[in-house]
């Protein structure tokens, strides 16, 4: 079946977020080191970015490194940081050719300086691209950004810049690292795990969650189309009844 042809382009999720999981287990299954899984995961990043841009998804956010990932063996952390630098540098041309803007969320200032530099250069070079925004979540965790938003807001209230009663959902959203990005409508996690793992907790209030057993290095365009079709077959009620949605 041609999955892509069945996608309703008028009902695409504007923003898809992905927890790219299973690199290590995929590599282990093949008798290879974990880093081999991460390296192969880059091809999936490429394919899924391309597929999203092709069909018209406006934002794609990938969970590439969490604040908790620092506790992995140093060898793996270093390999991931090197892979990020290499990938961002190598892919800037592809991003330019495809009119894709690179963005990042997370505690970027506390990434190794080489990673930061490559990332900021990529973001700057692609800043005027319009077709899609590819957001890398790096040194990111939802609790980190919520804590930061609370600190920023309490500081503003303390300084008399705003009153606590004026803190609305919108104001809180504006203090998240995703301030200029619409909330994801679809969140995908690969590898069979069914958890959110501290990813975009505020932003996924109404997102549809999609879990697949496929390990990230094997996730291909067809798998993305399947997730989008599944999303399009769900009824999104936002707290209302089915009858209210039909009307
Ligand atoms: C999760 O698999 C994957 C990661 C923590 C890293 C993802 C990174 C990449 C795909 C490479 C670079 C990405 C970009 C955007 C350039 P895991 O290691 O947790 O796997 P496991 O659950 O099987 O151990």
PDB file of C-alpha atoms and ligand atoms in Angstrom:
ATOM      1  CA  UNK A   1       0.000   0.000   0.000  1.00  0.00           C
ATOM      2  CA  UNK A   2       1.245   3.482  -0.819  1.00  0.00           C
ATOM      3  CA  UNK A   3       1.151   4.986   2.659  1.00  0.00           C
ATOM      4  CA  UNK A   4       2.330   8.435   1.566  1.00  0.00           C
ATOM      5  CA  UNK A   5      -0.510   8.792  -0.945  1.00  0.00           C
ATOM      6  CA  UNK A   6      -3.046   8.134   1.812  1.00  0.00           C
ATOM      7  CA  UNK A   7      -1.887  11.026   3.983  1.00  0.00           C
ATOM      8  CA  UNK A   8      -4.364  13.921   4.082  1.00  0.00           C
ATOM      9  CA  UNK A   9      -2.103  16.917   3.492  1.00  0.00           C
ATOM     10  CA  UNK A  10      -4.756  19.274   4.895  1.00  0.00           C
ATOM     11  CA  UNK A  11      -4.620  17.498   8.260  1.00  0.00           C
ATOM     12  CA  UNK A  12      -0.901  17.222   8.783  1.00  0.00           C
ATOM     13  CA  UNK A  13       0.505  17.740  12.258  1.00  0.00           C
ATOM     14  CA  UNK A  14       2.242  21.107  12.129  1.00  0.00           C
ATOM     15  CA  UNK A  15       4.835  19.938  14.621  1.00  0.00           C
ATOM     16  CA  UNK A  16       6.122  16.399  15.217  1.00  0.00           C
ATOM     17  CA  UNK A  17       8.402  15.597  18.164  1.00  0.00           C
ATOM     18  CA  UNK A  18      10.465  12.404  18.237  1.00  0.00           C
ATOM     19  CA  UNK A  19      12.157  10.510  21.064  1.00  0.00           C
ATOM     20  CA  UNK A  20      14.819   8.682  19.044  1.00  0.00           C
ATOM     21  CA  UNK A  21      15.288   5.580  21.168  1.00  0.00           C
ATOM     22  CA  UNK A  22      16.886   2.162  20.735  1.00  0.00           C
ATOM     23  CA  UNK A  23      20.261   2.991  19.168  1.00  0.00           C
ATOM     24  CA  UNK A  24      22.174   1.065  21.842  1.00  0.00           C
ATOM     25  CA  UNK A  25      19.935  -2.020  21.784  1.00  0.00           C
ATOM     26  CA  UNK A  26      19.967  -2.107  17.987  1.00  0.00           C
ATOM     27  CA  UNK A  27      23.772  -2.076  17.991  1.00  0.00           C
ATOM     28  CA  UNK A  28      23.961  -4.724  20.729  1.00  0.00           C
ATOM     29  CA  UNK A  29      21.679  -7.021  18.725  1.00  0.00           C
ATOM     30  CA  UNK A  30      24.242  -6.809  15.941  1.00  0.00           C
ATOM     31  CA  UNK A  31      27.146  -7.449  18.315  1.00  0.00           C
ATOM     32  CA  UNK A  32      28.449  -3.889  17.845  1.00  0.00           C
ATOM     33  CA  UNK A  33      29.296  -1.097  20.325  1.00  0.00           C
ATOM     34  CA  UNK A  34      26.513   1.345  21.250  1.00  0.00           C
ATOM     35  CA  UNK A  35      28.168   4.143  19.288  1.00  0.00           C
ATOM     36  CA  UNK A  36      27.583   2.129  16.107  1.00  0.00           C
ATOM     37  CA  UNK A  37      23.859   2.533  16.839  1.00  0.00           C
ATOM     38  CA  UNK A  38      24.164   6.306  17.204  1.00  0.00           C
ATOM     39  CA  UNK A  39      26.119   6.562  13.948  1.00  0.00           C
ATOM     40  CA  UNK A  40      23.422   4.633  12.115  1.00  0.00           C
ATOM     41  CA  UNK A  41      20.780   6.764  13.824  1.00  0.00           C
ATOM     42  CA  UNK A  42      22.054   9.730  11.840  1.00  0.00           C
ATOM     43  CA  UNK A  43      20.719   8.176   8.610  1.00  0.00           C
ATOM     44  CA  UNK A  44      17.260   8.008  10.227  1.00  0.00           C
ATOM     45  CA  UNK A  45      17.574  11.679  11.232  1.00  0.00           C
ATOM     46  CA  UNK A  46      18.307  12.499   7.602  1.00  0.00           C
ATOM     47  CA  UNK A  47      15.419  10.417   6.229  1.00  0.00           C
ATOM     48  CA  UNK A  48      12.819  11.664   8.669  1.00  0.00           C
ATOM     49  CA  UNK A  49      13.854  15.309   8.243  1.00  0.00           C
ATOM     50  CA  UNK A  50      13.605  14.901   4.479  1.00  0.00           C
ATOM     51  CA  UNK A  51      10.218  13.139   4.691  1.00  0.00           C
ATOM     52  CA  UNK A  52       8.776  15.838   6.980  1.00  0.00           C
ATOM     53  CA  UNK A  53       9.993  18.642   4.702  1.00  0.00           C
ATOM     54  CA  UNK A  54       8.667  16.846   1.604  1.00  0.00           C
ATOM     55  CA  UNK A  55       5.114  16.420   2.886  1.00  0.00           C
ATOM     56  CA  UNK A  56       4.905  19.828   4.555  1.00  0.00           C
ATOM     57  CA  UNK A  57       5.392  19.308   8.304  1.00  0.00           C
ATOM     58  CA  UNK A  58       6.543  22.719   9.562  1.00  0.00           C
ATOM     59  CA  UNK A  59       8.447  21.750  12.723  1.00  0.00           C
ATOM     60  CA  UNK A  60      10.319  18.577  13.616  1.00  0.00           C
ATOM     61  CA  UNK A  61      11.877  18.328  17.085  1.00  0.00           C
ATOM     62  CA  UNK A  62      14.352  15.540  17.821  1.00  0.00           C
ATOM     63  CA  UNK A  63      15.423  14.558  21.342  1.00  0.00           C
ATOM     64  CA  UNK A  64      19.147  14.152  20.689  1.00  0.00           C
ATOM     65  CA  UNK A  65      20.680  14.503  24.169  1.00  0.00           C
ATOM     66  CA  UNK A  66      18.993  14.891  27.542  1.00  0.00           C
ATOM     67  CA  UNK A  67      20.394  16.519  30.668  1.00  0.00           C
ATOM     68  CA  UNK A  68      20.407  12.976  32.129  1.00  0.00           C
ATOM     69  CA  UNK A  69      22.535  11.564  29.286  1.00  0.00           C
ATOM     70  CA  UNK A  70      25.705  13.026  30.877  1.00  0.00           C
ATOM     71  CA  UNK A  71      25.646  10.071  33.267  1.00  0.00           C
ATOM     72  CA  UNK A  72      26.412   7.643  30.414  1.00  0.00           C
ATOM     73  CA  UNK A  73      29.998   6.345  30.076  1.00  0.00           C
ATOM     74  CA  UNK A  74      32.363   9.170  29.081  1.00  0.00           C
ATOM     75  CA  UNK A  75      33.321   7.332  25.905  1.00  0.00           C
ATOM     76  CA  UNK A  76      29.709   7.314  24.718  1.00  0.00           C
ATOM     77  CA  UNK A  77      29.086  10.954  25.701  1.00  0.00           C
ATOM     78  CA  UNK A  78      32.215  12.072  23.846  1.00  0.00           C
ATOM     79  CA  UNK A  79      31.282  10.020  20.791  1.00  0.00           C
ATOM     80  CA  UNK A  80      27.788  11.558  20.766  1.00  0.00           C
ATOM     81  CA  UNK A  81      29.192  15.093  21.004  1.00  0.00           C
ATOM     82  CA  UNK A  82      31.664  14.408  18.175  1.00  0.00           C
ATOM     83  CA  UNK A  83      28.881  12.887  16.076  1.00  0.00           C
ATOM     84  CA  UNK A  84      26.750  15.965  16.605  1.00  0.00           C
ATOM     85  CA  UNK A  85      29.523  18.325  15.542  1.00  0.00           C
ATOM     86  CA  UNK A  86      30.332  16.230  12.471  1.00  0.00           C
ATOM     87  CA  UNK A  87      26.693  15.772  11.497  1.00  0.00           C
ATOM     88  CA  UNK A  88      25.721  19.419  11.879  1.00  0.00           C
ATOM     89  CA  UNK A  89      28.785  20.559   9.880  1.00  0.00           C
ATOM     90  CA  UNK A  90      28.250  17.977   7.161  1.00  0.00           C
ATOM     91  CA  UNK A  91      24.491  18.530   6.829  1.00  0.00           C
ATOM     92  CA  UNK A  92      24.439  22.345   6.637  1.00  0.00           C
ATOM     93  CA  UNK A  93      24.598  22.170   2.850  1.00  0.00           C
ATOM     94  CA  UNK A  94      21.658  19.721   2.719  1.00  0.00           C
ATOM     95  CA  UNK A  95      19.721  22.001   5.067  1.00  0.00           C
ATOM     96  CA  UNK A  96      20.412  24.963   2.766  1.00  0.00           C
ATOM     97  CA  UNK A  97      19.498  22.973  -0.387  1.00  0.00           C
ATOM     98  CA  UNK A  98      16.206  21.956   1.233  1.00  0.00           C
ATOM     99  CA  UNK A  99      15.385  25.354   2.754  1.00  0.00           C
ATOM    100  CA  UNK A 100      15.412  23.926   6.306  1.00  0.00           C
ATOM    101  CA  UNK A 101      16.160  26.114   9.308  1.00  0.00           C
ATOM    102  CA  UNK A 102      18.107  24.577  12.178  1.00  0.00           C
ATOM    103  CA  UNK A 103      17.174  25.488  15.751  1.00  0.00           C
ATOM    104  CA  UNK A 104      18.044  24.135  19.193  1.00  0.00           C
ATOM    105  CA  UNK A 105      16.359  23.912  22.573  1.00  0.00           C
ATOM    106  CA  UNK A 106      18.028  23.068  25.859  1.00  0.00           C
ATOM    107  CA  UNK A 107      20.883  24.230  28.023  1.00  0.00           C
ATOM    108  CA  UNK A 108      23.080  25.003  25.013  1.00  0.00           C
ATOM    109  CA  UNK A 109      25.481  27.218  26.991  1.00  0.00           C
ATOM    110  CA  UNK A 110      26.623  24.208  28.978  1.00  0.00           C
ATOM    111  CA  UNK A 111      27.449  22.009  25.995  1.00  0.00           C
ATOM    112  CA  UNK A 112      31.147  21.497  25.147  1.00  0.00           C
ATOM    113  CA  UNK A 113      32.412  24.573  23.283  1.00  0.00           C
ATOM    114  CA  UNK A 114      33.050  22.646  20.030  1.00  0.00           C
ATOM    115  CA  UNK A 115      29.469  21.351  19.974  1.00  0.00           C
ATOM    116  CA  UNK A 116      28.126  24.794  20.776  1.00  0.00           C
ATOM    117  CA  UNK A 117      30.183  26.386  18.026  1.00  0.00           C
ATOM    118  CA  UNK A 118      29.094  23.924  15.311  1.00  0.00           C
ATOM    119  CA  UNK A 119      25.489  24.244  16.402  1.00  0.00           C
ATOM    120  CA  UNK A 120      25.442  28.054  16.518  1.00  0.00           C
ATOM    121  CA  UNK A 121      27.137  28.229  13.115  1.00  0.00           C
ATOM    122  CA  UNK A 122      24.518  25.858  11.655  1.00  0.00           C
ATOM    123  CA  UNK A 123      21.701  27.882  13.221  1.00  0.00           C
ATOM    124  CA  UNK A 124      23.126  31.142  11.891  1.00  0.00           C
ATOM    125  CA  UNK A 125      23.759  29.878   8.346  1.00  0.00           C
ATOM    126  CA  UNK A 126      20.226  28.464   8.016  1.00  0.00           C
ATOM    127  CA  UNK A 127      18.362  31.230   9.859  1.00  0.00           C
ATOM    128  CA  UNK A 128      16.492  32.588   6.809  1.00  0.00           C
ATOM    129  CA  UNK A 129      15.269  29.194   5.556  1.00  0.00           C
ATOM    130  CA  UNK A 130      11.487  28.845   5.455  1.00  0.00           C
ATOM    131  CA  UNK A 131      10.271  25.398   4.465  1.00  0.00           C
ATOM    132  CA  UNK A 132      10.713  23.607   7.778  1.00  0.00           C
ATOM    133  CA  UNK A 133      12.364  24.121  11.159  1.00  0.00           C
ATOM    134  CA  UNK A 134      14.433  21.228  12.487  1.00  0.00           C
ATOM    135  CA  UNK A 135      14.764  21.633  16.250  1.00  0.00           C
ATOM    136  CA  UNK A 136      17.444  19.649  18.070  1.00  0.00           C
ATOM    137  CA  UNK A 137      16.793  19.136  21.771  1.00  0.00           C
ATOM    138  CA  UNK A 138      20.281  19.098  23.246  1.00  0.00           C
ATOM    139  CA  UNK A 139      21.207  19.046  26.898  1.00  0.00           C
ATOM    140  CA  UNK A 140      17.451  19.368  27.272  1.00  0.00           C
ATOM    141  CA  UNK A 141      14.957  18.228  29.868  1.00  0.00           C
ATOM    142  CA  UNK A 142      11.437  19.445  30.435  1.00  0.00           C
ATOM    143  CA  UNK A 143      11.938  19.901  34.171  1.00  0.00           C
ATOM    144  CA  UNK A 144      15.026  22.024  33.464  1.00  0.00           C
ATOM    145  CA  UNK A 145      13.052  24.386  31.209  1.00  0.00           C
ATOM    146  CA  UNK A 146      10.027  24.495  33.541  1.00  0.00           C
ATOM    147  CA  UNK A 147      12.313  25.319  36.478  1.00  0.00           C
ATOM    148  CA  UNK A 148      13.948  28.053  34.417  1.00  0.00           C
ATOM    149  CA  UNK A 149      10.566  29.480  33.381  1.00  0.00           C
ATOM    150  CA  UNK A 150       9.415  29.538  37.033  1.00  0.00           C
ATOM    151  CA  UNK A 151      12.646  31.294  38.045  1.00  0.00           C
ATOM    152  CA  UNK A 152      12.289  33.892  35.253  1.00  0.00           C
ATOM    153  CA  UNK A 153       8.650  34.567  36.078  1.00  0.00           C
ATOM    154  CA  UNK A 154       9.141  34.833  39.840  1.00  0.00           C
ATOM    155  CA  UNK A 155      12.005  37.240  39.197  1.00  0.00           C
ATOM    156  CA  UNK A 156       9.727  39.431  37.026  1.00  0.00           C
ATOM    157  CA  UNK A 157       7.008  39.411  39.702  1.00  0.00           C
ATOM    158  CA  UNK A 158       9.563  40.223  42.403  1.00  0.00           C
ATOM    159  CA  UNK A 159      10.879  43.172  40.358  1.00  0.00           C
ATOM    160  CA  UNK A 160       7.355  44.474  39.825  1.00  0.00           C
ATOM    161  CA  UNK A 161       7.480  43.872  36.048  1.00  0.00           C
ATOM    162  CA  UNK A 162       4.302  41.801  36.218  1.00  0.00           C
ATOM    163  CA  UNK A 163       1.647  40.629  38.682  1.00  0.00           C
ATOM    164  CA  UNK A 164       1.339  36.925  39.519  1.00  0.00           C
ATOM    165  CA  UNK A 165      -2.354  37.003  38.527  1.00  0.00           C
ATOM    166  CA  UNK A 166      -1.266  37.901  34.985  1.00  0.00           C
ATOM    167  CA  UNK A 167       0.603  34.624  34.521  1.00  0.00           C
ATOM    168  CA  UNK A 168      -1.452  32.778  31.891  1.00  0.00           C
ATOM    169  CA  UNK A 169      -0.765  29.553  29.985  1.00  0.00           C
ATOM    170  CA  UNK A 170       0.432  31.703  27.078  1.00  0.00           C
ATOM    171  CA  UNK A 171       2.871  33.606  29.280  1.00  0.00           C
ATOM    172  CA  UNK A 172       4.270  30.332  30.616  1.00  0.00           C
ATOM    173  CA  UNK A 173       4.645  29.019  27.034  1.00  0.00           C
ATOM    174  CA  UNK A 174       6.546  32.190  26.135  1.00  0.00           C
ATOM    175  CA  UNK A 175       9.042  31.423  28.907  1.00  0.00           C
ATOM    176  CA  UNK A 176       9.806  27.923  27.613  1.00  0.00           C
ATOM    177  CA  UNK A 177      12.683  27.250  25.240  1.00  0.00           C
ATOM    178  CA  UNK A 178      10.032  26.532  22.572  1.00  0.00           C
ATOM    179  CA  UNK A 179       8.623  30.087  22.876  1.00  0.00           C
ATOM    180  CA  UNK A 180       8.288  30.711  19.130  1.00  0.00           C
ATOM    181  CA  UNK A 181       7.338  27.136  18.206  1.00  0.00           C
ATOM    182  CA  UNK A 182       3.766  25.748  18.188  1.00  0.00           C
ATOM    183  CA  UNK A 183       3.102  22.785  20.521  1.00  0.00           C
ATOM    184  CA  UNK A 184       3.700  19.357  18.955  1.00  0.00           C
ATOM    185  CA  UNK A 185       0.518  17.615  17.847  1.00  0.00           C
ATOM    186  CA  UNK A 186       2.196  14.243  17.465  1.00  0.00           C
ATOM    187  CA  UNK A 187       4.939  12.722  19.596  1.00  0.00           C
ATOM    188  CA  UNK A 188       6.649   9.546  18.406  1.00  0.00           C
ATOM    189  CA  UNK A 189       8.852   7.268  20.493  1.00  0.00           C
ATOM    190  CA  UNK A 190      10.715   4.385  18.901  1.00  0.00           C
ATOM    191  CA  UNK A 191      12.078   1.133  20.393  1.00  0.00           C
ATOM    192  CA  UNK A 192       9.021  -0.121  22.292  1.00  0.00           C
ATOM    193  CA  UNK A 193       9.476   2.016  25.422  1.00  0.00           C
ATOM    194  CA  UNK A 194       6.293   3.837  26.412  1.00  0.00           C
ATOM    195  CA  UNK A 195       7.551   6.791  28.438  1.00  0.00           C
ATOM    196  CA  UNK A 196       7.968  10.526  27.926  1.00  0.00           C
ATOM    197  CA  UNK A 197      11.372  10.709  29.680  1.00  0.00           C
ATOM    198  CA  UNK A 198      11.275  14.387  30.615  1.00  0.00           C
ATOM    199  CA  UNK A 199      10.614  15.594  27.045  1.00  0.00           C
ATOM    200  CA  UNK A 200       8.394  18.649  26.331  1.00  0.00           C
ATOM    201  CA  UNK A 201       6.124  17.971  29.318  1.00  0.00           C
ATOM    202  CA  UNK A 202       4.379  21.359  29.151  1.00  0.00           C
ATOM    203  CA  UNK A 203       4.015  21.352  25.353  1.00  0.00           C
ATOM    204  CA  UNK A 204       2.470  17.874  24.907  1.00  0.00           C
ATOM    205  CA  UNK A 205      -0.688  18.624  26.889  1.00  0.00           C
ATOM    206  CA  UNK A 206      -2.837  17.754  23.846  1.00  0.00           C
ATOM    207  CA  UNK A 207      -0.349  15.821  21.695  1.00  0.00           C
ATOM    208  CA  UNK A 208      -1.185  12.395  20.338  1.00  0.00           C
ATOM    209  CA  UNK A 209       1.382   9.834  21.481  1.00  0.00           C
ATOM    210  CA  UNK A 210       2.603   7.162  19.085  1.00  0.00           C
ATOM    211  CA  UNK A 211       4.819   4.288  20.177  1.00  0.00           C
ATOM    212  CA  UNK A 212       6.484   1.848  17.810  1.00  0.00           C
ATOM    213  CA  UNK A 213       8.720  -1.178  18.478  1.00  0.00           C
ATOM    214  CA  UNK A 214      11.111  -0.197  15.686  1.00  0.00           C
ATOM    215  CA  UNK A 215      14.581   0.821  16.866  1.00  0.00           C
ATOM    216  CA  UNK A 216      15.598   4.335  15.791  1.00  0.00           C
ATOM    217  CA  UNK A 217      18.378   3.254  13.351  1.00  0.00           C
ATOM    218  CA  UNK A 218      15.723   1.286  11.425  1.00  0.00           C
ATOM    219  CA  UNK A 219      13.054   4.006  11.431  1.00  0.00           C
ATOM    220  CA  UNK A 220      12.373   4.979   7.820  1.00  0.00           C
ATOM    221  CA  UNK A 221      10.015   7.248   5.854  1.00  0.00           C
ATOM    222  CA  UNK A 222       7.322   4.540   5.627  1.00  0.00           C
ATOM    223  CA  UNK A 223       7.333   4.268   9.442  1.00  0.00           C
ATOM    224  CA  UNK A 224       6.794   8.012   9.705  1.00  0.00           C
ATOM    225  CA  UNK A 225       3.916   7.871   7.212  1.00  0.00           C
ATOM    226  CA  UNK A 226       2.344   5.087   9.324  1.00  0.00           C
ATOM    227  CA  UNK A 227       2.576   7.298  12.428  1.00  0.00           C
ATOM    228  CA  UNK A 228       1.001  10.247  10.594  1.00  0.00           C
ATOM    229  CA  UNK A 229      -1.841   8.072   9.233  1.00  0.00           C
ATOM    230  CA  UNK A 230      -2.466   6.749  12.740  1.00  0.00           C
ATOM    231  CA  UNK A 231      -2.578  10.359  13.996  1.00  0.00           C
ATOM    232  CA  UNK A 232      -5.038  11.326  11.236  1.00  0.00           C
ATOM    233  CA  UNK A 233      -7.369   8.486  12.203  1.00  0.00           C
ATOM    234  CA  UNK A 234      -7.653   9.636  15.796  1.00  0.00           C
ATOM    235  CA  UNK A 235     -10.319  11.988  17.053  1.00  0.00           C
ATOM    236  CA  UNK A 236      -8.763  14.954  18.818  1.00  0.00           C
ATOM    237  CA  UNK A 237     -11.340  16.317  21.250  1.00  0.00           C
ATOM    238  CA  UNK A 238      -9.384  18.775  23.442  1.00  0.00           C
ATOM    239  CA  UNK A 239     -11.715  17.990  26.365  1.00  0.00           C
ATOM    240  CA  UNK A 240     -14.927  18.301  24.328  1.00  0.00           C
ATOM    241  CA  UNK A 241     -17.401  15.529  23.420  1.00  0.00           C
ATOM    242  CA  UNK A 242     -17.437  13.740  20.031  1.00  0.00           C
ATOM    243  CA  UNK A 243     -20.726  15.484  19.170  1.00  0.00           C
ATOM    244  CA  UNK A 244     -19.199  18.911  19.746  1.00  0.00           C
ATOM    245  CA  UNK A 245     -16.304  18.056  17.435  1.00  0.00           C
ATOM    246  CA  UNK A 246     -18.653  16.952  14.610  1.00  0.00           C
ATOM    247  CA  UNK A 247     -20.682  20.169  14.880  1.00  0.00           C
TER     248      UNK A 247
HETATM  249  C1  LIG B   1      18.757   6.964  22.212  1.00  0.00           C
HETATM  250  O1  LIG B   1      19.164   5.630  22.059  1.00  0.00           O
HETATM  251  C2  LIG B   1      19.522   7.887  21.389  1.00  0.00           C
HETATM  252  C3  LIG B   1      20.295   8.941  21.823  1.00  0.00           C
HETATM  253  C4  LIG B   1      20.434   9.269  23.251  1.00  0.00           C
HETATM  254  C5  LIG B   1      21.058   9.775  20.909  1.00  0.00           C
HETATM  255  C6  LIG B   1      20.452  10.068  19.569  1.00  0.00           C
HETATM  256  C7  LIG B   1      21.507  10.598  18.685  1.00  0.00           C
HETATM  257  C8  LIG B   1      21.618  10.370  17.347  1.00  0.00           C
HETATM  258  C9  LIG B   1      20.632   9.608  16.561  1.00  0.00           C
HETATM  259  C10 LIG B   1      22.809  10.872  16.628  1.00  0.00           C
HETATM  260  C11 LIG B   1      22.953  12.310  16.315  1.00  0.00           C
HETATM  261  C12 LIG B   1      21.724  13.088  16.139  1.00  0.00           C
HETATM  262  C13 LIG B   1      21.630  14.270  15.456  1.00  0.00           C
HETATM  263  C14 LIG B   1      20.381  15.023  15.575  1.00  0.00           C
HETATM  264  C15 LIG B   1      22.693  14.818  14.630  1.00  0.00           C
HETATM  265  P1  LIG B   1      19.761   4.875  23.333  1.00  0.00           P
HETATM  266  O2  LIG B   1      21.230   5.044  23.326  1.00  0.00           O
HETATM  267  O3  LIG B   1      19.063   5.346  24.555  1.00  0.00           O
HETATM  268  O4  LIG B   1      19.390   3.392  23.004  1.00  0.00           O
HETATM  269  P2  LIG B   1      19.012   2.246  24.051  1.00  0.00           P
HETATM  270  O5  LIG B   1      17.745   2.670  24.715  1.00  0.00           O
HETATM  271  O6  LIG B   1      18.820   1.058  23.166  1.00  0.00           O
HETATM  272  O7  LIG B   1      20.164   2.110  24.984  1.00  0.00           O
END
